[in-house]
C-alpha positions as a LaTeX table, in Angstrom:
\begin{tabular}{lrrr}
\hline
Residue & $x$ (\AA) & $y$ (\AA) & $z$ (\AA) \\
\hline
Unk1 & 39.86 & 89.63 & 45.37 \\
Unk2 & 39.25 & 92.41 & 43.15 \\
Unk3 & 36.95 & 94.62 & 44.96 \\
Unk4 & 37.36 & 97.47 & 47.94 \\
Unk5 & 36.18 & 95.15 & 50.84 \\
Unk6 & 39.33 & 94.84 & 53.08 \\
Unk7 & 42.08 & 91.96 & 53.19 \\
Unk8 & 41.11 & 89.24 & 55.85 \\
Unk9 & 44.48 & 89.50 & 58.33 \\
Unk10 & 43.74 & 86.59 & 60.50 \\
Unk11 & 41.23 & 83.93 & 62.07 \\
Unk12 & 39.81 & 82.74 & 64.83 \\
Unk13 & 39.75 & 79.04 & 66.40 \\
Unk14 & 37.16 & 78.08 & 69.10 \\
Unk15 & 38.75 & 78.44 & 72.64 \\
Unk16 & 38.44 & 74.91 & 74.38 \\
Unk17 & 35.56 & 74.02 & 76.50 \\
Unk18 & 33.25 & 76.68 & 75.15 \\
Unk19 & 30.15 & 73.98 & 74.42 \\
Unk20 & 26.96 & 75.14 & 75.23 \\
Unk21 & 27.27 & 78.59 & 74.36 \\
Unk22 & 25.80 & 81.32 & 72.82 \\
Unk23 & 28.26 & 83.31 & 69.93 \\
Unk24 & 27.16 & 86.87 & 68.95 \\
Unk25 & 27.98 & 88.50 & 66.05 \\
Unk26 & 27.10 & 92.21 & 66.20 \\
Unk27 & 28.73 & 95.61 & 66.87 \\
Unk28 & 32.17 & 95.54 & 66.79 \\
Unk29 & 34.37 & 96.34 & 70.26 \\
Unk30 & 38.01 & 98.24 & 69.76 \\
Unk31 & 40.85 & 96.24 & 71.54 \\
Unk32 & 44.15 & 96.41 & 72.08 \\
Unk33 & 46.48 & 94.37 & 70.22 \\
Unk34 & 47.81 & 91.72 & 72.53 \\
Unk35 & 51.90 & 91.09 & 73.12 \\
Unk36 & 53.06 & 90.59 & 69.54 \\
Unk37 & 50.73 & 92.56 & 67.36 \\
Unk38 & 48.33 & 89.53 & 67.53 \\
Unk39 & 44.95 & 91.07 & 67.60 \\
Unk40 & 43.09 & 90.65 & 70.92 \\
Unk41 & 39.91 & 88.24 & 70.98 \\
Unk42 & 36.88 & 90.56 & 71.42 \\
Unk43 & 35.28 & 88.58 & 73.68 \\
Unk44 & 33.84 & 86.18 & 75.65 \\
Unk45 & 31.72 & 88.03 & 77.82 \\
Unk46 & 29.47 & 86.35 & 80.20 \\
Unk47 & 25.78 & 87.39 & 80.22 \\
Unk48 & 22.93 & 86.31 & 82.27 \\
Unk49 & 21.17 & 83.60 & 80.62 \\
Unk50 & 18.53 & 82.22 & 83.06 \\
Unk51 & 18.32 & 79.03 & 83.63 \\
Unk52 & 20.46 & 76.23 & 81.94 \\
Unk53 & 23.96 & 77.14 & 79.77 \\
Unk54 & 25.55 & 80.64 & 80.10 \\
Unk55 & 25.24 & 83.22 & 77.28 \\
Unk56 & 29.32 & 84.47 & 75.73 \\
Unk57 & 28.11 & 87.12 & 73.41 \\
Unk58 & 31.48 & 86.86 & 71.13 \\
Unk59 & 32.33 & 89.81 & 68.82 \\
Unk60 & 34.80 & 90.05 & 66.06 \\
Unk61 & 37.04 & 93.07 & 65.76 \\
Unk62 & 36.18 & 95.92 & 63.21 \\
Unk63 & 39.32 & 97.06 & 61.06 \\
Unk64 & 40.68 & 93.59 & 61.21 \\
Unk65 & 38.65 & 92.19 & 57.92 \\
Unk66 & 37.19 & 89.28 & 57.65 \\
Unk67 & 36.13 & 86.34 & 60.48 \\
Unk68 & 36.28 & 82.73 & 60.38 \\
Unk69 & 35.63 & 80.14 & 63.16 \\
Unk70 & 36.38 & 76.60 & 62.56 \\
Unk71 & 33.75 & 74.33 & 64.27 \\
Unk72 & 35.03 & 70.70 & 62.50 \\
Unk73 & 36.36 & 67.91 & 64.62 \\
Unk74 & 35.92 & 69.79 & 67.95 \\
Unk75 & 33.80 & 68.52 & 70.52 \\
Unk76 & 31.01 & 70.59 & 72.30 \\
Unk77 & 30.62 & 73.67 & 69.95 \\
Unk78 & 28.22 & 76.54 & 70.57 \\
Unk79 & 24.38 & 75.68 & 70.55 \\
Unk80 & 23.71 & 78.95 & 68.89 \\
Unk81 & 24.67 & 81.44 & 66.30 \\
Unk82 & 23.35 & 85.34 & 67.11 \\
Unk83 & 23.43 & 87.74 & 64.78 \\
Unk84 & 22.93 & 91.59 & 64.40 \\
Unk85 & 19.07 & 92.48 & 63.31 \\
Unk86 & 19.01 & 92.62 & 60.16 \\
Unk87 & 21.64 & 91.00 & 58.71 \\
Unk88 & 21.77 & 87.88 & 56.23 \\
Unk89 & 22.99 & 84.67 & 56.64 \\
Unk90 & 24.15 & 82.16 & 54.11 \\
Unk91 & 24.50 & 78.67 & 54.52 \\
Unk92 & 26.06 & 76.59 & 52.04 \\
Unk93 & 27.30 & 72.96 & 51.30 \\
Unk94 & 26.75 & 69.97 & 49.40 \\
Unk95 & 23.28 & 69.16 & 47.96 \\
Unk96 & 22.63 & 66.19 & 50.68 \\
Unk97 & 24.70 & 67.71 & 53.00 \\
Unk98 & 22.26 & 68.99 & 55.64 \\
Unk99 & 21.45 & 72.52 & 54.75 \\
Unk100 & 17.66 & 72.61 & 54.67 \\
Unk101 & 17.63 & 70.11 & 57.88 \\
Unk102 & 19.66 & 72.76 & 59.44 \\
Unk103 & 17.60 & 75.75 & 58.46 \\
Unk104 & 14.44 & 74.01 & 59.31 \\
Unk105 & 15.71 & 73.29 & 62.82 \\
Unk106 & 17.41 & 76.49 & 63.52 \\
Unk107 & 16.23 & 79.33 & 61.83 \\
Unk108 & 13.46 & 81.46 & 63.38 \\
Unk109 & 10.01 & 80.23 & 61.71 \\
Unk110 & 9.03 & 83.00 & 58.74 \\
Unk111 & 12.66 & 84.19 & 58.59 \\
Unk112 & 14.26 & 81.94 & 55.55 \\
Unk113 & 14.25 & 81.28 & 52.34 \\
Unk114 & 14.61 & 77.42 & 50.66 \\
Unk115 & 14.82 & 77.03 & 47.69 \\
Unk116 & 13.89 & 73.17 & 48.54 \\
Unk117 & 10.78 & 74.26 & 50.14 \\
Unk118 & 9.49 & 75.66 & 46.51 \\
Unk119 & 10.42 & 72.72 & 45.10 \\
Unk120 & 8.64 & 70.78 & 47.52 \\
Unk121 & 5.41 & 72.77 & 47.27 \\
Unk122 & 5.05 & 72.88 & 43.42 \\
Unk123 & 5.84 & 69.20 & 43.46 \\
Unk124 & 2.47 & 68.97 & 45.48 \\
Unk125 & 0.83 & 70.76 & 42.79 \\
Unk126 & 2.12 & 69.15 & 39.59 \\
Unk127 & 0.98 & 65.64 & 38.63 \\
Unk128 & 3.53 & 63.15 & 39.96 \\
Unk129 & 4.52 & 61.81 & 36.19 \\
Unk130 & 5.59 & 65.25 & 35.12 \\
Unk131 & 9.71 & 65.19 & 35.54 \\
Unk132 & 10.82 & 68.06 & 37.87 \\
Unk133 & 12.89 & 69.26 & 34.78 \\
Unk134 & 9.74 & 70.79 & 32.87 \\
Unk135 & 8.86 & 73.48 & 35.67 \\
Unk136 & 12.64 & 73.21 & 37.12 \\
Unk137 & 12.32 & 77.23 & 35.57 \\
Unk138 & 9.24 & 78.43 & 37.14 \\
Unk139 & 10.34 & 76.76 & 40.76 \\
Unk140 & 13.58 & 79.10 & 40.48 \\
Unk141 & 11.83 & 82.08 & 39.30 \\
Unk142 & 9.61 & 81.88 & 42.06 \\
Unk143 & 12.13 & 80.85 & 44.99 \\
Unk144 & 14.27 & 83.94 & 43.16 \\
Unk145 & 11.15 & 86.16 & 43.73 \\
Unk146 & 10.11 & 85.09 & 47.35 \\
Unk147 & 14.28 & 85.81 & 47.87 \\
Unk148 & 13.92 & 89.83 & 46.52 \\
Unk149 & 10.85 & 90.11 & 48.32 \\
Unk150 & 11.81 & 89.02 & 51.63 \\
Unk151 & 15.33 & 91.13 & 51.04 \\
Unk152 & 12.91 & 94.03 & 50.40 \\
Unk153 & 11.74 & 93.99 & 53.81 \\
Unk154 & 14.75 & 94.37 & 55.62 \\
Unk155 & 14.02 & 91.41 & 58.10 \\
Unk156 & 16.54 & 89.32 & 59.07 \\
Unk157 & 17.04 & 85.99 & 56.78 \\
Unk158 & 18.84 & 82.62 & 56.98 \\
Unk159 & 19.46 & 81.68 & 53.12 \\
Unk160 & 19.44 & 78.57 & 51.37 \\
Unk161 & 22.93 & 78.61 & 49.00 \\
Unk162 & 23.82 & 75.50 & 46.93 \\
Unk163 & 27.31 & 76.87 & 46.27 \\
Unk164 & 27.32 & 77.01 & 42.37 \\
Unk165 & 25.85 & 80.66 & 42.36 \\
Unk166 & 28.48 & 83.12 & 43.24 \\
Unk167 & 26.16 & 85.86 & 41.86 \\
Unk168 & 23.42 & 85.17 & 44.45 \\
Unk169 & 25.77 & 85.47 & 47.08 \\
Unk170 & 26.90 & 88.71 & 45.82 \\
Unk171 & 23.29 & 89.73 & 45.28 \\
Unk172 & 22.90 & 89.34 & 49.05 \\
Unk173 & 25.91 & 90.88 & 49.82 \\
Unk174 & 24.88 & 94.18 & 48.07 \\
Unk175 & 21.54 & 94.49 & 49.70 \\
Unk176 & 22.98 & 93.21 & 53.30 \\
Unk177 & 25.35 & 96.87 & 52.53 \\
Unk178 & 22.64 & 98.77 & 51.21 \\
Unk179 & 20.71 & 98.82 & 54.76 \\
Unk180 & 23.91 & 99.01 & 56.82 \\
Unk181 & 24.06 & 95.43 & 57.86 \\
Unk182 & 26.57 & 92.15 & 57.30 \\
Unk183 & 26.30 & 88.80 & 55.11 \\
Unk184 & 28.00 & 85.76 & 56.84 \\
Unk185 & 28.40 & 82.35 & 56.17 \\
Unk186 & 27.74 & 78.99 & 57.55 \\
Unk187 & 29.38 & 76.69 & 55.84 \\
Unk188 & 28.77 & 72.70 & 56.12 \\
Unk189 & 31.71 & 70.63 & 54.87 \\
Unk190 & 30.14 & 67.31 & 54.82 \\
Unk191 & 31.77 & 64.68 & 52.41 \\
Unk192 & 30.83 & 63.36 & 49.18 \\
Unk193 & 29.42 & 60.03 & 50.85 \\
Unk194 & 27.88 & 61.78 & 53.67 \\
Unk195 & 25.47 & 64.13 & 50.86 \\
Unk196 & 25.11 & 61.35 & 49.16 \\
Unk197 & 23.59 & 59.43 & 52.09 \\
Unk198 & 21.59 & 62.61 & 52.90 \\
Unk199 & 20.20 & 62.44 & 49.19 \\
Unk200 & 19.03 & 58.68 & 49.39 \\
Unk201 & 17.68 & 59.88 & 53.07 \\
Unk202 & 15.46 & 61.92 & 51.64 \\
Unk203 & 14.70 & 60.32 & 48.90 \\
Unk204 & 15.74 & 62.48 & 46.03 \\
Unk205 & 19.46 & 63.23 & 44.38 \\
Unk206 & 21.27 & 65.29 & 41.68 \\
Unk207 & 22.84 & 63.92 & 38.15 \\
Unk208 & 26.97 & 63.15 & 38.48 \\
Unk209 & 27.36 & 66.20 & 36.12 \\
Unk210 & 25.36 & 68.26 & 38.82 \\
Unk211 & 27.21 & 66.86 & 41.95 \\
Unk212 & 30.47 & 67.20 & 40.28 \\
Unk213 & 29.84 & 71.18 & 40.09 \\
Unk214 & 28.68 & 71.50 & 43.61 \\
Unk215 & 31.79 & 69.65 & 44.54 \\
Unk216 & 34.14 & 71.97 & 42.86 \\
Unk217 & 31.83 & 75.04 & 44.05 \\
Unk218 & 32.15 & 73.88 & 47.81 \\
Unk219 & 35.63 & 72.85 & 47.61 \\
Unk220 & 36.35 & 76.34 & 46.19 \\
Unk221 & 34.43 & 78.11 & 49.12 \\
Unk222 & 35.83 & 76.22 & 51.91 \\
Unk223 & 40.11 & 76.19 & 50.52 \\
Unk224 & 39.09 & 80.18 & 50.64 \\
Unk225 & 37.59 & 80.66 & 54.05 \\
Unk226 & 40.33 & 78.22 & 55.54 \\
Unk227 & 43.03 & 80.60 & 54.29 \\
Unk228 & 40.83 & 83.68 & 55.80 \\
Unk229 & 39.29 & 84.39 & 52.11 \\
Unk230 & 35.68 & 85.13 & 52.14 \\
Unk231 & 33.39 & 86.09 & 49.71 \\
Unk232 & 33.51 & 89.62 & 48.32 \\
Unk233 & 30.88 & 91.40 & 51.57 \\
Unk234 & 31.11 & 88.38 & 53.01 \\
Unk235 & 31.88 & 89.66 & 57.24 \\
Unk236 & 32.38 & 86.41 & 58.78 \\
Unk237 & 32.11 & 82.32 & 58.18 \\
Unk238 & 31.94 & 79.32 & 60.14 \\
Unk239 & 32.98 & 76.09 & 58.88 \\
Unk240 & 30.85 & 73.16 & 60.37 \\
Unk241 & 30.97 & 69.50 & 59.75 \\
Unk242 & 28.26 & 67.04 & 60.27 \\
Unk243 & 28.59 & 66.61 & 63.90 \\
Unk244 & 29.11 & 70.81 & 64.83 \\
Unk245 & 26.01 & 71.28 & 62.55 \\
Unk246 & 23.97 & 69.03 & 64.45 \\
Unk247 & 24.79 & 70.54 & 67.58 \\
Unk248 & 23.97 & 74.07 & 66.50 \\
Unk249 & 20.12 & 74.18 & 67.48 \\
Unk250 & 19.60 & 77.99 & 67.11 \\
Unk251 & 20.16 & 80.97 & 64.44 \\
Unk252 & 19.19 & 84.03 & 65.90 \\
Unk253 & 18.90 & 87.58 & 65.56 \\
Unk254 & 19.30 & 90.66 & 68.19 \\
Unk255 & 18.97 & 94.14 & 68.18 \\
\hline
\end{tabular}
């Protein structure tokens, strides 16, 4: 990949039966290799959850480079995502696909960045005949701005990523390493018709030209995290489709 972060080795598929669960990403345990050299699953480990479904904290193994759990077609996947304070989170897909439906519904309130919730408040601003192309500039520069700002705190975030801006992720990447934490990815593989649908849903699409590139930019990220190649600093992914994604109901963060 051209860069010092180390060779993925191997990847992880969702044990059967684990719906209802809680995965957490976060310090790395050292395990044995099981019978074979095949690295040893770090995990589950049963917590106390309170009432309702039982907490598996699951945690990937350190030297063994980069993660990737494969949520599509499988019934009953985990209801939420944990991750280490601090760290970033990516989620990526389609334009249509169900990105900011996911982020609105699962990531703690003040602790993401859209960059379709700009859009959506300068539209409220501007005077509806004025074609989103005119201030299309100013609505990145300030989504770009809110991004560095909130980076600058070192809080936790859950990104917005449309896929076609492989120096954003990298951006992340650099400051998610500059404060000792991890970028990972979600993500959502939903098909051409499905983002389509979810753009006449909501009312609002992307040119052909402009599909077409997200469409080669997604296809490009997913071919590379199913053969275990992530993103330069990227630590782990997990590859959703519509149905997984709708079943996740929580990104979190823990200490």
């Amino acid at each position: 990949m051209g860069s010092w972060w180390p060779a993925p080795s191997y990847r992880w598929e969702v044990p059967p039966g684990e719906a209802n669960i809680v995965w957490r990403f976060g310090a790395a345990e050292a395990r044995p290799a099981a019978a074979g050299g095949v690295p040893a699953q770090a995990g589950p480990v049963r917590t106390p959850a309170g009432p309702g479904p039982v907490a598996r904290p699951w945690r990937p193994r350190a030297a063994a480079g980069a993660v990737v759990r494969d949520l599509r077609g499988r019934a009953g996947g985990p209801t939420v995502l944990s991750f280490a304070a601090g760290d970033v989170v990516v989620v990526s897909g389609l334009p249509g696909g169900g990105k900011s439906t996911l982020i609105a519904r699962a990531a703690p309130a003040g602790g993401s960045i859209d960059s379709q919730d700009v859009r959506e408040r300068w539209e409220r601003s501007m005077p509806a005949w004025l074609p989103y192309a005119v201030y299309r500039p100013a609505v990145r520069v300030a989504h770009y701005w809110g991004l560095w700002r909130a980076l600058a705190s070192g809080a936790p975030l859950v990104v917005h990523d449309c896929g076609t801006q492989a120096w954003v992720r990298a951006v992340l990447a650099r400051a998610a390493r500059r404060r000792g934490r991890s970028l990972h990815l979600l993500l959502l593989d939903a098909s051409p018709a499905e983002a389509l649908a979810g753009q006449a849903a909501r009312g609002r699409g992307v040119s052909a030209y402009a599909f077409a590139r997200h469409r080669r930019a997604a296809a490009r990220l997913i071919r590379a995290a199913e053969s275990g190649h992530l993103p330069p600093g990227c630590t782990t992914a997990v590859l959703l489709d519509r149905p997984s994604a709708t079943s996740l109901q929580g990104i979190t963060f823990h200490p």
